[in-house]
Amino acid sequence: MNSDADSTIEPVTIVGAGIAGAACARVFHEANVPFRIVDRGRAPGGRMSSPELHGRRVDLGAGYFTVRDQDFTTVVADWESKGLARQWANTFGILKPETAPCTTTGPVRWATPNGLRSLVRNMLDGFEIEDSTELTELPDGHVVVAMPDPQATRLTSVPDAVDYDAVIAVACGFDGLDIPFRDAAFVNDHPDIDFVVDDGARRGDGAPVLVVHTTSERARQHLDDPDGAIAPVLDALRELSVITTQPAWTHAHRWTFAKPAAQHDSNFALDERDGRFVGLAGDQWCDAGVPRVESAWRSGTDLGTALVQRLSL
């Protein structure tokens, strides 16, 4: 609970400790609105996951983030000043079966020396996170549900809930790498993989580690056994001439709800139900059109701001 909170306002429960939930918590903290955070994950961060594998952090969730939103720019500048985030690349490779590699240029992608989860940890610094593993319905009082729609619908009704695509992220450690792209590559027209990233380049430590995201079609075949996706992923990397040797180690992580297949036309939902407020936030709440890390931050921030205003009336 926020110790500096206004005791005249009923506490808000934030369900979900990803970046949307963390952004909402920051708004409540700055407005002295009492809140608590509950999450079923082993660590905060949600799909900005950076577990430790073989002695270093590896980003297995979101591959990077971009900065378009003006308010988010201020947040990122603070992360950069603290050494938590850095500008990484604006040009990625493009790989396609039976086609020579080429490149594509886009917005600057940002990465983190300590993994993307470190940004969420920074936002939640000083806040206690309670385990919500046993949560099967909305807790009492005002609630913010900051999670993918398929998970949110297990707790409450979600208007026009959107579906999510599955992804299995496969990390591969090598003795050395000689890859046909720099930093990362989008993979087109392949049945098994659609993104591969040099995690050492992304993190800035030069470690010979690749992280590969499967297509949703391949992921759906292995949701009950994520390790079963490793062999097809390695075969795809060989087919695309990304690797010629066996990795020293591999690790597969299942994301059943990896990315929204569509998005809502507003940044959040907030309704009064049975005498209490219920809000919904996440990267799927994105009227800008393309769900991403910054849209999740925008959603949580806007929902928090709107709820503070409603509570102060």
PDB file of C-alpha atoms in Angstrom:
ATOM      1  CA  MET A   1       0.000   0.000   0.000  1.00  0.00           C
ATOM      2  CA  ASN A   2       1.234   3.485  -0.779  1.00  0.00           C
ATOM      3  CA  SER A   3       2.150   4.893   2.652  1.00  0.00           C
ATOM      4  CA  ASP A   4       1.560   8.510   1.590  1.00  0.00           C
ATOM      5  CA  ALA A   5      -1.919   7.808   0.249  1.00  0.00           C
ATOM      6  CA  ASP A   6      -5.039   9.816   0.984  1.00  0.00           C
ATOM      7  CA  SER A   7      -6.866   7.742   3.606  1.00  0.00           C
ATOM      8  CA  THR A   8     -10.216   9.247   2.576  1.00  0.00           C
ATOM      9  CA  ILE A   9     -10.082   7.442  -0.803  1.00  0.00           C
ATOM     10  CA  GLU A  10     -10.889   3.754  -1.048  1.00  0.00           C
ATOM     11  CA  PRO A  11      -7.825   1.760  -2.207  1.00  0.00           C
ATOM     12  CA  VAL A  12      -7.563   0.564  -5.806  1.00  0.00           C
ATOM     13  CA  THR A  13      -6.332  -2.936  -6.626  1.00  0.00           C
ATOM     14  CA  ILE A  14      -4.156  -3.150  -9.744  1.00  0.00           C
ATOM     15  CA  VAL A  15      -4.220  -6.664 -11.193  1.00  0.00           C
ATOM     16  CA  GLY A  16      -1.122  -7.123 -13.347  1.00  0.00           C
ATOM     17  CA  ALA A  17       2.444  -5.884 -12.846  1.00  0.00           C
ATOM     18  CA  GLY A  18       3.429  -5.360 -16.467  1.00  0.00           C
ATOM     19  CA  ILE A  19       4.197  -1.922 -17.836  1.00  0.00           C
ATOM     20  CA  ALA A  20       0.510  -0.896 -18.051  1.00  0.00           C
ATOM     21  CA  GLY A  21      -0.090  -1.779 -14.409  1.00  0.00           C
ATOM     22  CA  ALA A  22       3.188  -0.141 -13.390  1.00  0.00           C
ATOM     23  CA  ALA A  23       2.319   3.069 -15.250  1.00  0.00           C
ATOM     24  CA  CYS A  24      -1.060   3.155 -13.532  1.00  0.00           C
ATOM     25  CA  ALA A  25       0.623   2.635 -10.149  1.00  0.00           C
ATOM     26  CA  ARG A  26       2.947   5.581 -10.783  1.00  0.00           C
ATOM     27  CA  VAL A  27      -0.051   7.847 -11.476  1.00  0.00           C
ATOM     28  CA  PHE A  28      -1.765   6.729  -8.255  1.00  0.00           C
ATOM     29  CA  HIS A  29       1.431   7.205  -6.260  1.00  0.00           C
ATOM     30  CA  GLU A  30       1.954  10.737  -7.555  1.00  0.00           C
ATOM     31  CA  ALA A  31      -1.709  11.584  -6.824  1.00  0.00           C
ATOM     32  CA  ASN A  32      -1.570  10.032  -3.316  1.00  0.00           C
ATOM     33  CA  VAL A  33      -4.308   7.557  -4.226  1.00  0.00           C
ATOM     34  CA  PRO A  34      -4.023   4.372  -2.128  1.00  0.00           C
ATOM     35  CA  PHE A  35      -3.433   1.198  -4.133  1.00  0.00           C
ATOM     36  CA  ARG A  36      -2.082  -2.307  -4.027  1.00  0.00           C
ATOM     37  CA  ILE A  37      -0.606  -4.407  -6.847  1.00  0.00           C
ATOM     38  CA  VAL A  38      -1.265  -8.100  -7.353  1.00  0.00           C
ATOM     39  CA  ASP A  39       0.351 -10.311  -9.995  1.00  0.00           C
ATOM     40  CA  ARG A  40       0.627 -14.031 -10.633  1.00  0.00           C
ATOM     41  CA  GLY A  41       4.081 -13.885 -12.234  1.00  0.00           C
ATOM     42  CA  ARG A  42       7.311 -14.874 -10.532  1.00  0.00           C
ATOM     43  CA  ALA A  43       8.605 -11.349 -11.122  1.00  0.00           C
ATOM     44  CA  PRO A  44       7.094  -8.081 -12.372  1.00  0.00           C
ATOM     45  CA  GLY A  45       7.316  -7.198 -16.030  1.00  0.00           C
ATOM     46  CA  GLY A  46       4.678  -9.303 -17.743  1.00  0.00           C
ATOM     47  CA  ARG A  47       5.636  -9.757 -21.391  1.00  0.00           C
ATOM     48  CA  MET A  48       8.731  -7.591 -20.853  1.00  0.00           C
ATOM     49  CA  SER A  49      10.367 -10.712 -19.466  1.00  0.00           C
ATOM     50  CA  SER A  50      14.142 -10.956 -18.964  1.00  0.00           C
ATOM     51  CA  PRO A  51      14.987 -14.148 -17.064  1.00  0.00           C
ATOM     52  CA  GLU A  52      18.554 -15.070 -16.204  1.00  0.00           C
ATOM     53  CA  LEU A  53      19.827 -17.835 -18.486  1.00  0.00           C
ATOM     54  CA  HIS A  54      23.365 -19.189 -18.187  1.00  0.00           C
ATOM     55  CA  GLY A  55      24.580 -16.234 -16.161  1.00  0.00           C
ATOM     56  CA  ARG A  56      23.012 -13.307 -18.043  1.00  0.00           C
ATOM     57  CA  ARG A  57      19.643 -11.687 -18.620  1.00  0.00           C
ATOM     58  CA  VAL A  58      17.912 -12.570 -21.888  1.00  0.00           C
ATOM     59  CA  ASP A  59      14.887 -10.711 -23.256  1.00  0.00           C
ATOM     60  CA  LEU A  60      12.325 -13.401 -24.060  1.00  0.00           C
ATOM     61  CA  GLY A  61       9.250 -11.181 -24.348  1.00  0.00           C
ATOM     62  CA  ALA A  62       9.089  -7.863 -26.184  1.00  0.00           C
ATOM     63  CA  GLY A  63      12.057  -7.521 -28.510  1.00  0.00           C
ATOM     64  CA  TYR A  64      12.565  -3.770 -28.078  1.00  0.00           C
ATOM     65  CA  PHE A  65      10.527  -0.597 -27.734  1.00  0.00           C
ATOM     66  CA  THR A  66      10.012   2.532 -29.809  1.00  0.00           C
ATOM     67  CA  VAL A  67       9.286   6.104 -28.754  1.00  0.00           C
ATOM     68  CA  ARG A  68       6.643   8.154 -30.532  1.00  0.00           C
ATOM     69  CA  ASP A  69       4.475   9.455 -27.686  1.00  0.00           C
ATOM     70  CA  GLN A  70       5.670  12.828 -26.367  1.00  0.00           C
ATOM     71  CA  ASP A  71       4.966  12.006 -22.725  1.00  0.00           C
ATOM     72  CA  PHE A  72       6.649   8.625 -23.083  1.00  0.00           C
ATOM     73  CA  THR A  73       9.688  10.463 -24.467  1.00  0.00           C
ATOM     74  CA  THR A  74      10.110  12.140 -21.075  1.00  0.00           C
ATOM     75  CA  VAL A  75       9.943   8.795 -19.286  1.00  0.00           C
ATOM     76  CA  VAL A  76      12.485   7.242 -21.651  1.00  0.00           C
ATOM     77  CA  ALA A  77      14.833  10.214 -21.252  1.00  0.00           C
ATOM     78  CA  ASP A  78      14.841   9.540 -17.511  1.00  0.00           C
ATOM     79  CA  TRP A  79      15.610   5.847 -18.106  1.00  0.00           C
ATOM     80  CA  GLU A  80      18.415   6.836 -20.466  1.00  0.00           C
ATOM     81  CA  SER A  81      19.908   9.248 -17.923  1.00  0.00           C
ATOM     82  CA  LYS A  82      19.974   6.433 -15.370  1.00  0.00           C
ATOM     83  CA  GLY A  83      21.641   4.025 -17.787  1.00  0.00           C
ATOM     84  CA  LEU A  84      18.549   1.803 -17.906  1.00  0.00           C
ATOM     85  CA  ALA A  85      17.793   2.230 -21.625  1.00  0.00           C
ATOM     86  CA  ARG A  86      19.768   3.078 -24.755  1.00  0.00           C
ATOM     87  CA  GLN A  87      19.127   3.799 -28.395  1.00  0.00           C
ATOM     88  CA  TRP A  88      19.931   0.607 -30.255  1.00  0.00           C
ATOM     89  CA  ALA A  89      19.157   0.386 -33.983  1.00  0.00           C
ATOM     90  CA  ASN A  90      16.969   1.764 -36.741  1.00  0.00           C
ATOM     91  CA  THR A  91      17.885  -0.767 -39.423  1.00  0.00           C
ATOM     92  CA  PHE A  92      17.010  -4.455 -39.254  1.00  0.00           C
ATOM     93  CA  GLY A  93      17.649  -7.282 -41.660  1.00  0.00           C
ATOM     94  CA  ILE A  94      14.995  -9.056 -43.697  1.00  0.00           C
ATOM     95  CA  LEU A  95      15.308 -12.794 -44.204  1.00  0.00           C
ATOM     96  CA  LYS A  96      13.203 -14.811 -46.621  1.00  0.00           C
ATOM     97  CA  PRO A  97      13.548 -18.391 -47.839  1.00  0.00           C
ATOM     98  CA  GLU A  98      15.606 -18.727 -51.051  1.00  0.00           C
ATOM     99  CA  THR A  99      16.186 -14.964 -51.136  1.00  0.00           C
ATOM    100  CA  ALA A 100      19.314 -12.929 -50.425  1.00  0.00           C
ATOM    101  CA  PRO A 101      19.162 -11.010 -47.125  1.00  0.00           C
ATOM    102  CA  CYS A 102      18.314  -7.317 -47.307  1.00  0.00           C
ATOM    103  CA  THR A 103      17.542  -4.531 -44.831  1.00  0.00           C
ATOM    104  CA  THR A 104      14.738  -2.210 -43.824  1.00  0.00           C
ATOM    105  CA  THR A 105      14.952   1.095 -41.981  1.00  0.00           C
ATOM    106  CA  GLY A 106      12.372   2.259 -39.467  1.00  0.00           C
ATOM    107  CA  PRO A 107      12.104   4.151 -36.173  1.00  0.00           C
ATOM    108  CA  VAL A 108      14.893   3.946 -33.628  1.00  0.00           C
ATOM    109  CA  ARG A 109      14.499   0.842 -31.500  1.00  0.00           C
ATOM    110  CA  TRP A 110      15.486   1.096 -27.867  1.00  0.00           C
ATOM    111  CA  ALA A 111      16.993  -1.672 -25.772  1.00  0.00           C
ATOM    112  CA  THR A 112      18.222  -2.143 -22.211  1.00  0.00           C
ATOM    113  CA  PRO A 113      21.564  -3.240 -20.737  1.00  0.00           C
ATOM    114  CA  ASN A 114      19.798  -5.228 -17.999  1.00  0.00           C
ATOM    115  CA  GLY A 115      16.767  -6.514 -19.890  1.00  0.00           C
ATOM    116  CA  LEU A 116      13.414  -4.872 -20.530  1.00  0.00           C
ATOM    117  CA  ARG A 117      12.058  -6.131 -17.218  1.00  0.00           C
ATOM    118  CA  SER A 118      14.471  -3.713 -15.495  1.00  0.00           C
ATOM    119  CA  LEU A 119      12.331  -0.793 -16.708  1.00  0.00           C
ATOM    120  CA  VAL A 120       9.218  -2.164 -15.027  1.00  0.00           C
ATOM    121  CA  ARG A 121      11.206  -2.905 -11.888  1.00  0.00           C
ATOM    122  CA  ASN A 122      12.346   0.718 -11.878  1.00  0.00           C
ATOM    123  CA  MET A 123       8.754   1.959 -12.199  1.00  0.00           C
ATOM    124  CA  LEU A 124       7.646  -0.289  -9.334  1.00  0.00           C
ATOM    125  CA  ASP A 125      10.605   0.422  -7.063  1.00  0.00           C
ATOM    126  CA  GLY A 126       9.390   0.646  -3.485  1.00  0.00           C
ATOM    127  CA  PHE A 127       5.980  -0.904  -4.180  1.00  0.00           C
ATOM    128  CA  GLU A 128       5.025  -4.278  -2.745  1.00  0.00           C
ATOM    129  CA  ILE A 129       3.576  -6.843  -5.164  1.00  0.00           C
ATOM    130  CA  GLU A 130       1.204  -9.471  -3.819  1.00  0.00           C
ATOM    131  CA  ASP A 131       0.722 -12.936  -5.305  1.00  0.00           C
ATOM    132  CA  SER A 132      -2.544 -13.279  -7.218  1.00  0.00           C
ATOM    133  CA  THR A 133      -2.189 -16.934  -8.239  1.00  0.00           C
ATOM    134  CA  GLU A 134      -5.444 -17.881  -6.531  1.00  0.00           C
ATOM    135  CA  LEU A 135      -7.428 -14.917  -7.888  1.00  0.00           C
ATOM    136  CA  THR A 136     -10.506 -16.177  -9.752  1.00  0.00           C
ATOM    137  CA  GLU A 137     -12.757 -13.100  -9.586  1.00  0.00           C
ATOM    138  CA  LEU A 138     -12.409  -9.367  -9.148  1.00  0.00           C
ATOM    139  CA  PRO A 139     -11.242  -8.362  -5.682  1.00  0.00           C
ATOM    140  CA  ASP A 140     -13.406  -6.014  -3.629  1.00  0.00           C
ATOM    141  CA  GLY A 141     -13.276  -2.265  -4.163  1.00  0.00           C
ATOM    142  CA  HIS A 142     -12.034  -0.303  -7.173  1.00  0.00           C
ATOM    143  CA  VAL A 143     -10.021  -2.436  -9.614  1.00  0.00           C
ATOM    144  CA  VAL A 144      -7.699  -1.915 -12.554  1.00  0.00           C
ATOM    145  CA  VAL A 145      -7.220  -5.016 -14.705  1.00  0.00           C
ATOM    146  CA  ALA A 146      -4.001  -4.584 -16.682  1.00  0.00           C
ATOM    147  CA  MET A 147      -3.554  -7.763 -18.683  1.00  0.00           C
ATOM    148  CA  PRO A 148      -4.426  -9.317 -22.061  1.00  0.00           C
ATOM    149  CA  ASP A 149      -8.146  -9.560 -22.789  1.00  0.00           C
ATOM    150  CA  PRO A 150      -8.279 -13.398 -22.702  1.00  0.00           C
ATOM    151  CA  GLN A 151      -6.912 -13.285 -19.147  1.00  0.00           C
ATOM    152  CA  ALA A 152      -9.025 -10.291 -18.126  1.00  0.00           C
ATOM    153  CA  THR A 153     -12.217 -12.049 -19.226  1.00  0.00           C
ATOM    154  CA  ARG A 154     -11.558 -14.723 -16.599  1.00  0.00           C
ATOM    155  CA  LEU A 155     -12.147 -12.029 -13.974  1.00  0.00           C
ATOM    156  CA  THR A 156     -14.648  -9.626 -15.533  1.00  0.00           C
ATOM    157  CA  SER A 157     -16.520  -8.724 -18.697  1.00  0.00           C
ATOM    158  CA  VAL A 158     -14.442  -7.017 -21.400  1.00  0.00           C
ATOM    159  CA  PRO A 159     -16.243  -5.053 -24.113  1.00  0.00           C
ATOM    160  CA  ASP A 160     -15.362  -6.326 -27.601  1.00  0.00           C
ATOM    161  CA  ALA A 161     -12.509  -8.454 -26.243  1.00  0.00           C
ATOM    162  CA  VAL A 162      -9.689  -8.954 -28.749  1.00  0.00           C
ATOM    163  CA  ASP A 163      -7.894 -12.205 -29.461  1.00  0.00           C
ATOM    164  CA  TYR A 164      -4.166 -12.733 -28.975  1.00  0.00           C
ATOM    165  CA  ASP A 165      -1.566 -14.573 -31.030  1.00  0.00           C
ATOM    166  CA  ALA A 166       0.706 -17.109 -29.367  1.00  0.00           C
ATOM    167  CA  VAL A 167       4.498 -17.062 -29.696  1.00  0.00           C
ATOM    168  CA  ILE A 168       7.224 -19.332 -28.418  1.00  0.00           C
ATOM    169  CA  ALA A 169      10.515 -17.550 -27.820  1.00  0.00           C
ATOM    170  CA  VAL A 170      13.567 -19.762 -28.228  1.00  0.00           C
ATOM    171  CA  ALA A 171      16.911 -18.564 -26.859  1.00  0.00           C
ATOM    172  CA  CYS A 172      20.051 -20.226 -28.220  1.00  0.00           C
ATOM    173  CA  GLY A 173      23.569 -19.821 -26.847  1.00  0.00           C
ATOM    174  CA  PHE A 174      26.593 -20.421 -29.107  1.00  0.00           C
ATOM    175  CA  ASP A 175      30.364 -20.433 -28.825  1.00  0.00           C
ATOM    176  CA  GLY A 176      30.399 -17.732 -31.493  1.00  0.00           C
ATOM    177  CA  LEU A 177      28.145 -16.189 -34.150  1.00  0.00           C
ATOM    178  CA  ASP A 178      28.557 -15.271 -37.809  1.00  0.00           C
ATOM    179  CA  ILE A 179      25.091 -14.182 -38.870  1.00  0.00           C
ATOM    180  CA  PRO A 180      23.841 -12.597 -42.143  1.00  0.00           C
ATOM    181  CA  PHE A 181      22.333  -9.511 -40.509  1.00  0.00           C
ATOM    182  CA  ARG A 182      23.179  -6.900 -37.926  1.00  0.00           C
ATOM    183  CA  ASP A 183      21.251  -6.592 -34.656  1.00  0.00           C
ATOM    184  CA  ALA A 184      17.977  -8.284 -35.667  1.00  0.00           C
ATOM    185  CA  ALA A 185      15.966  -9.466 -38.632  1.00  0.00           C
ATOM    186  CA  PHE A 186      12.336  -9.836 -39.583  1.00  0.00           C
ATOM    187  CA  VAL A 187      11.625 -13.165 -41.262  1.00  0.00           C
ATOM    188  CA  ASN A 188       9.086 -13.099 -44.093  1.00  0.00           C
ATOM    189  CA  ASP A 189       7.122 -15.951 -45.635  1.00  0.00           C
ATOM    190  CA  HIS A 190       8.417 -18.634 -43.307  1.00  0.00           C
ATOM    191  CA  PRO A 191       6.040 -21.086 -41.616  1.00  0.00           C
ATOM    192  CA  ASP A 192       8.004 -21.391 -38.382  1.00  0.00           C
ATOM    193  CA  ILE A 193       9.768 -18.164 -37.386  1.00  0.00           C
ATOM    194  CA  ASP A 194       9.145 -14.453 -37.924  1.00  0.00           C
ATOM    195  CA  PHE A 195      11.820 -12.620 -35.895  1.00  0.00           C
ATOM    196  CA  VAL A 196      15.395 -13.311 -34.823  1.00  0.00           C
ATOM    197  CA  VAL A 197      17.572 -11.023 -32.727  1.00  0.00           C
ATOM    198  CA  ASP A 198      21.206 -10.937 -31.708  1.00  0.00           C
ATOM    199  CA  ASP A 199      20.688 -10.597 -27.961  1.00  0.00           C
ATOM    200  CA  GLY A 200      24.328  -9.682 -27.390  1.00  0.00           C
ATOM    201  CA  ALA A 201      23.962  -6.721 -29.757  1.00  0.00           C
ATOM    202  CA  ARG A 202      20.651  -5.780 -28.170  1.00  0.00           C
ATOM    203  CA  ARG A 203      22.019  -5.914 -24.636  1.00  0.00           C
ATOM    204  CA  GLY A 204      25.362  -4.416 -25.672  1.00  0.00           C
ATOM    205  CA  ASP A 205      27.550  -7.119 -24.129  1.00  0.00           C
ATOM    206  CA  GLY A 206      28.321  -9.020 -27.328  1.00  0.00           C
ATOM    207  CA  ALA A 207      27.185 -12.385 -25.964  1.00  0.00           C
ATOM    208  CA  PRO A 208      26.681 -15.000 -28.745  1.00  0.00           C
ATOM    209  CA  VAL A 209      22.993 -15.514 -27.991  1.00  0.00           C
ATOM    210  CA  LEU A 210      20.102 -15.506 -30.446  1.00  0.00           C
ATOM    211  CA  VAL A 211      16.444 -15.149 -29.497  1.00  0.00           C
ATOM    212  CA  VAL A 212      13.928 -16.354 -32.065  1.00  0.00           C
ATOM    213  CA  HIS A 213      10.175 -15.740 -32.079  1.00  0.00           C
ATOM    214  CA  THR A 214       8.054 -18.378 -33.759  1.00  0.00           C
ATOM    215  CA  THR A 215       5.073 -17.697 -35.928  1.00  0.00           C
ATOM    216  CA  SER A 216       1.746 -18.046 -34.165  1.00  0.00           C
ATOM    217  CA  GLU A 217       0.987 -21.101 -36.296  1.00  0.00           C
ATOM    218  CA  ARG A 218       4.108 -22.902 -35.087  1.00  0.00           C
ATOM    219  CA  ALA A 219       3.515 -21.769 -31.495  1.00  0.00           C
ATOM    220  CA  ARG A 220       0.005 -23.214 -31.389  1.00  0.00           C
ATOM    221  CA  GLN A 221       1.426 -26.644 -32.169  1.00  0.00           C
ATOM    222  CA  HIS A 222       3.637 -26.576 -29.064  1.00  0.00           C
ATOM    223  CA  LEU A 223       1.695 -24.762 -26.353  1.00  0.00           C
ATOM    224  CA  ASP A 224       1.606 -27.943 -24.247  1.00  0.00           C
ATOM    225  CA  ASP A 225       5.301 -28.644 -24.873  1.00  0.00           C
ATOM    226  CA  PRO A 226       7.300 -25.477 -25.690  1.00  0.00           C
ATOM    227  CA  ASP A 227      10.544 -27.427 -25.979  1.00  0.00           C
ATOM    228  CA  GLY A 228       9.029 -29.160 -29.001  1.00  0.00           C
ATOM    229  CA  ALA A 229       9.448 -25.889 -30.928  1.00  0.00           C
ATOM    230  CA  ILE A 230      13.230 -25.873 -30.532  1.00  0.00           C
ATOM    231  CA  ALA A 231      14.030 -28.340 -33.312  1.00  0.00           C
ATOM    232  CA  PRO A 232      11.847 -26.588 -35.962  1.00  0.00           C
ATOM    233  CA  VAL A 233      13.358 -23.236 -34.952  1.00  0.00           C
ATOM    234  CA  LEU A 234      16.918 -24.523 -35.354  1.00  0.00           C
ATOM    235  CA  ASP A 235      16.002 -26.069 -38.700  1.00  0.00           C
ATOM    236  CA  ALA A 236      14.619 -22.694 -39.811  1.00  0.00           C
ATOM    237  CA  LEU A 237      17.802 -20.886 -38.753  1.00  0.00           C
ATOM    238  CA  ARG A 238      19.873 -23.358 -40.792  1.00  0.00           C
ATOM    239  CA  GLU A 239      17.563 -23.004 -43.791  1.00  0.00           C
ATOM    240  CA  LEU A 240      18.002 -19.213 -43.663  1.00  0.00           C
ATOM    241  CA  SER A 241      21.801 -19.570 -43.248  1.00  0.00           C
ATOM    242  CA  VAL A 242      21.733 -17.876 -39.861  1.00  0.00           C
ATOM    243  CA  ILE A 243      23.589 -20.733 -38.139  1.00  0.00           C
ATOM    244  CA  THR A 244      25.743 -23.644 -39.255  1.00  0.00           C
ATOM    245  CA  THR A 245      26.533 -25.200 -35.852  1.00  0.00           C
ATOM    246  CA  GLN A 246      24.550 -26.609 -32.972  1.00  0.00           C
ATOM    247  CA  PRO A 247      23.923 -24.241 -30.045  1.00  0.00           C
ATOM    248  CA  ALA A 248      25.608 -24.961 -26.729  1.00  0.00           C
ATOM    249  CA  TRP A 249      22.254 -24.509 -24.994  1.00  0.00           C
ATOM    250  CA  THR A 250      18.640 -23.683 -25.763  1.00  0.00           C
ATOM    251  CA  HIS A 251      15.647 -22.465 -23.777  1.00  0.00           C
ATOM    252  CA  ALA A 252      12.010 -22.194 -24.896  1.00  0.00           C
ATOM    253  CA  HIS A 253       9.378 -19.932 -23.321  1.00  0.00           C
ATOM    254  CA  ARG A 254       5.672 -20.118 -24.134  1.00  0.00           C
ATOM    255  CA  TRP A 255       3.667 -16.922 -24.587  1.00  0.00           C
ATOM    256  CA  THR A 256       0.053 -18.046 -24.968  1.00  0.00           C
ATOM    257  CA  PHE A 257      -1.060 -14.402 -25.185  1.00  0.00           C
ATOM    258  CA  ALA A 258       1.964 -12.788 -26.809  1.00  0.00           C
ATOM    259  CA  LYS A 259       0.520 -10.010 -28.916  1.00  0.00           C
ATOM    260  CA  PRO A 260      -2.946  -8.656 -29.721  1.00  0.00           C
ATOM    261  CA  ALA A 261      -4.417  -9.786 -33.025  1.00  0.00           C
ATOM    262  CA  ALA A 262      -6.425  -6.527 -33.040  1.00  0.00           C
ATOM    263  CA  GLN A 263      -6.843  -3.501 -30.777  1.00  0.00           C
ATOM    264  CA  HIS A 264      -9.536  -1.408 -29.136  1.00  0.00           C
ATOM    265  CA  ASP A 265     -10.303   2.049 -30.499  1.00  0.00           C
ATOM    266  CA  SER A 266      -9.675   3.706 -27.125  1.00  0.00           C
ATOM    267  CA  ASN A 267      -6.727   3.774 -24.729  1.00  0.00           C
ATOM    268  CA  PHE A 268      -8.600   2.217 -21.797  1.00  0.00           C
ATOM    269  CA  ALA A 269     -12.021   1.329 -20.439  1.00  0.00           C
ATOM    270  CA  LEU A 270     -13.432   2.650 -17.173  1.00  0.00           C
ATOM    271  CA  ASP A 271     -16.916   1.854 -15.888  1.00  0.00           C
ATOM    272  CA  GLU A 272     -18.774   2.070 -12.603  1.00  0.00           C
ATOM    273  CA  ARG A 273     -20.095  -1.368 -11.695  1.00  0.00           C
ATOM    274  CA  ASP A 274     -22.053  -2.132  -8.531  1.00  0.00           C
ATOM    275  CA  GLY A 275     -20.827   1.001  -6.794  1.00  0.00           C
ATOM    276  CA  ARG A 276     -17.145   0.643  -7.634  1.00  0.00           C
ATOM    277  CA  PHE A 277     -14.913   1.537 -10.588  1.00  0.00           C
ATOM    278  CA  VAL A 278     -13.478  -1.155 -12.850  1.00  0.00           C
ATOM    279  CA  GLY A 279     -10.817  -0.173 -15.391  1.00  0.00           C
ATOM    280  CA  LEU A 280      -9.141  -2.097 -18.190  1.00  0.00           C
ATOM    281  CA  ALA A 281      -5.697  -1.316 -19.620  1.00  0.00           C
ATOM    282  CA  GLY A 282      -2.902  -2.869 -21.669  1.00  0.00           C
ATOM    283  CA  ASP A 283      -1.235  -2.744 -25.055  1.00  0.00           C
ATOM    284  CA  GLN A 284      -4.466  -3.915 -26.702  1.00  0.00           C
ATOM    285  CA  TRP A 285      -6.081  -0.634 -25.617  1.00  0.00           C
ATOM    286  CA  CYS A 286      -4.455   1.437 -28.312  1.00  0.00           C
ATOM    287  CA  ASP A 287      -6.314   3.974 -30.403  1.00  0.00           C
ATOM    288  CA  ALA A 288      -3.028   4.867 -32.127  1.00  0.00           C
ATOM    289  CA  GLY A 289      -3.385   1.674 -34.119  1.00  0.00           C
ATOM    290  CA  VAL A 290      -0.351  -0.507 -33.357  1.00  0.00           C
ATOM    291  CA  PRO A 291      -0.002  -2.184 -29.963  1.00  0.00           C
ATOM    292  CA  ARG A 292       3.496  -1.836 -28.511  1.00  0.00           C
ATOM    293  CA  VAL A 293       5.325  -1.168 -25.242  1.00  0.00           C
ATOM    294  CA  GLU A 294       4.624   2.552 -25.348  1.00  0.00           C
ATOM    295  CA  SER A 295       0.920   1.959 -26.022  1.00  0.00           C
ATOM    296  CA  ALA A 296       0.771  -0.183 -22.872  1.00  0.00           C
ATOM    297  CA  TRP A 297       2.430   2.642 -20.919  1.00  0.00           C
ATOM    298  CA  ARG A 298       0.019   5.175 -22.456  1.00  0.00           C
ATOM    299  CA  SER A 299      -2.966   2.984 -21.606  1.00  0.00           C
ATOM    300  CA  GLY A 300      -1.998   2.534 -17.956  1.00  0.00           C
ATOM    301  CA  THR A 301      -1.141   6.208 -17.578  1.00  0.00           C
ATOM    302  CA  ASP A 302      -4.391   7.428 -19.130  1.00  0.00           C
ATOM    303  CA  LEU A 303      -6.513   5.003 -17.132  1.00  0.00           C
ATOM    304  CA  GLY A 304      -4.799   6.000 -13.900  1.00  0.00           C
ATOM    305  CA  THR A 305      -5.331   9.675 -14.659  1.00  0.00           C
ATOM    306  CA  ALA A 306      -9.010   9.170 -15.488  1.00  0.00           C
ATOM    307  CA  LEU A 307      -9.611   7.123 -12.345  1.00  0.00           C
ATOM    308  CA  VAL A 308      -7.902   9.683 -10.126  1.00  0.00           C
ATOM    309  CA  GLN A 309     -10.236  12.325 -11.567  1.00  0.00           C
ATOM    310  CA  ARG A 310     -13.311  10.161 -10.962  1.00  0.00           C
ATOM    311  CA  LEU A 311     -12.271   9.385  -7.384  1.00  0.00           C
ATOM    312  CA  SER A 312     -11.734  13.058  -6.598  1.00  0.00           C
ATOM    313  CA  LEU A 313     -15.275  14.097  -7.571  1.00  0.00           C
TER     314      LEU A 313
END
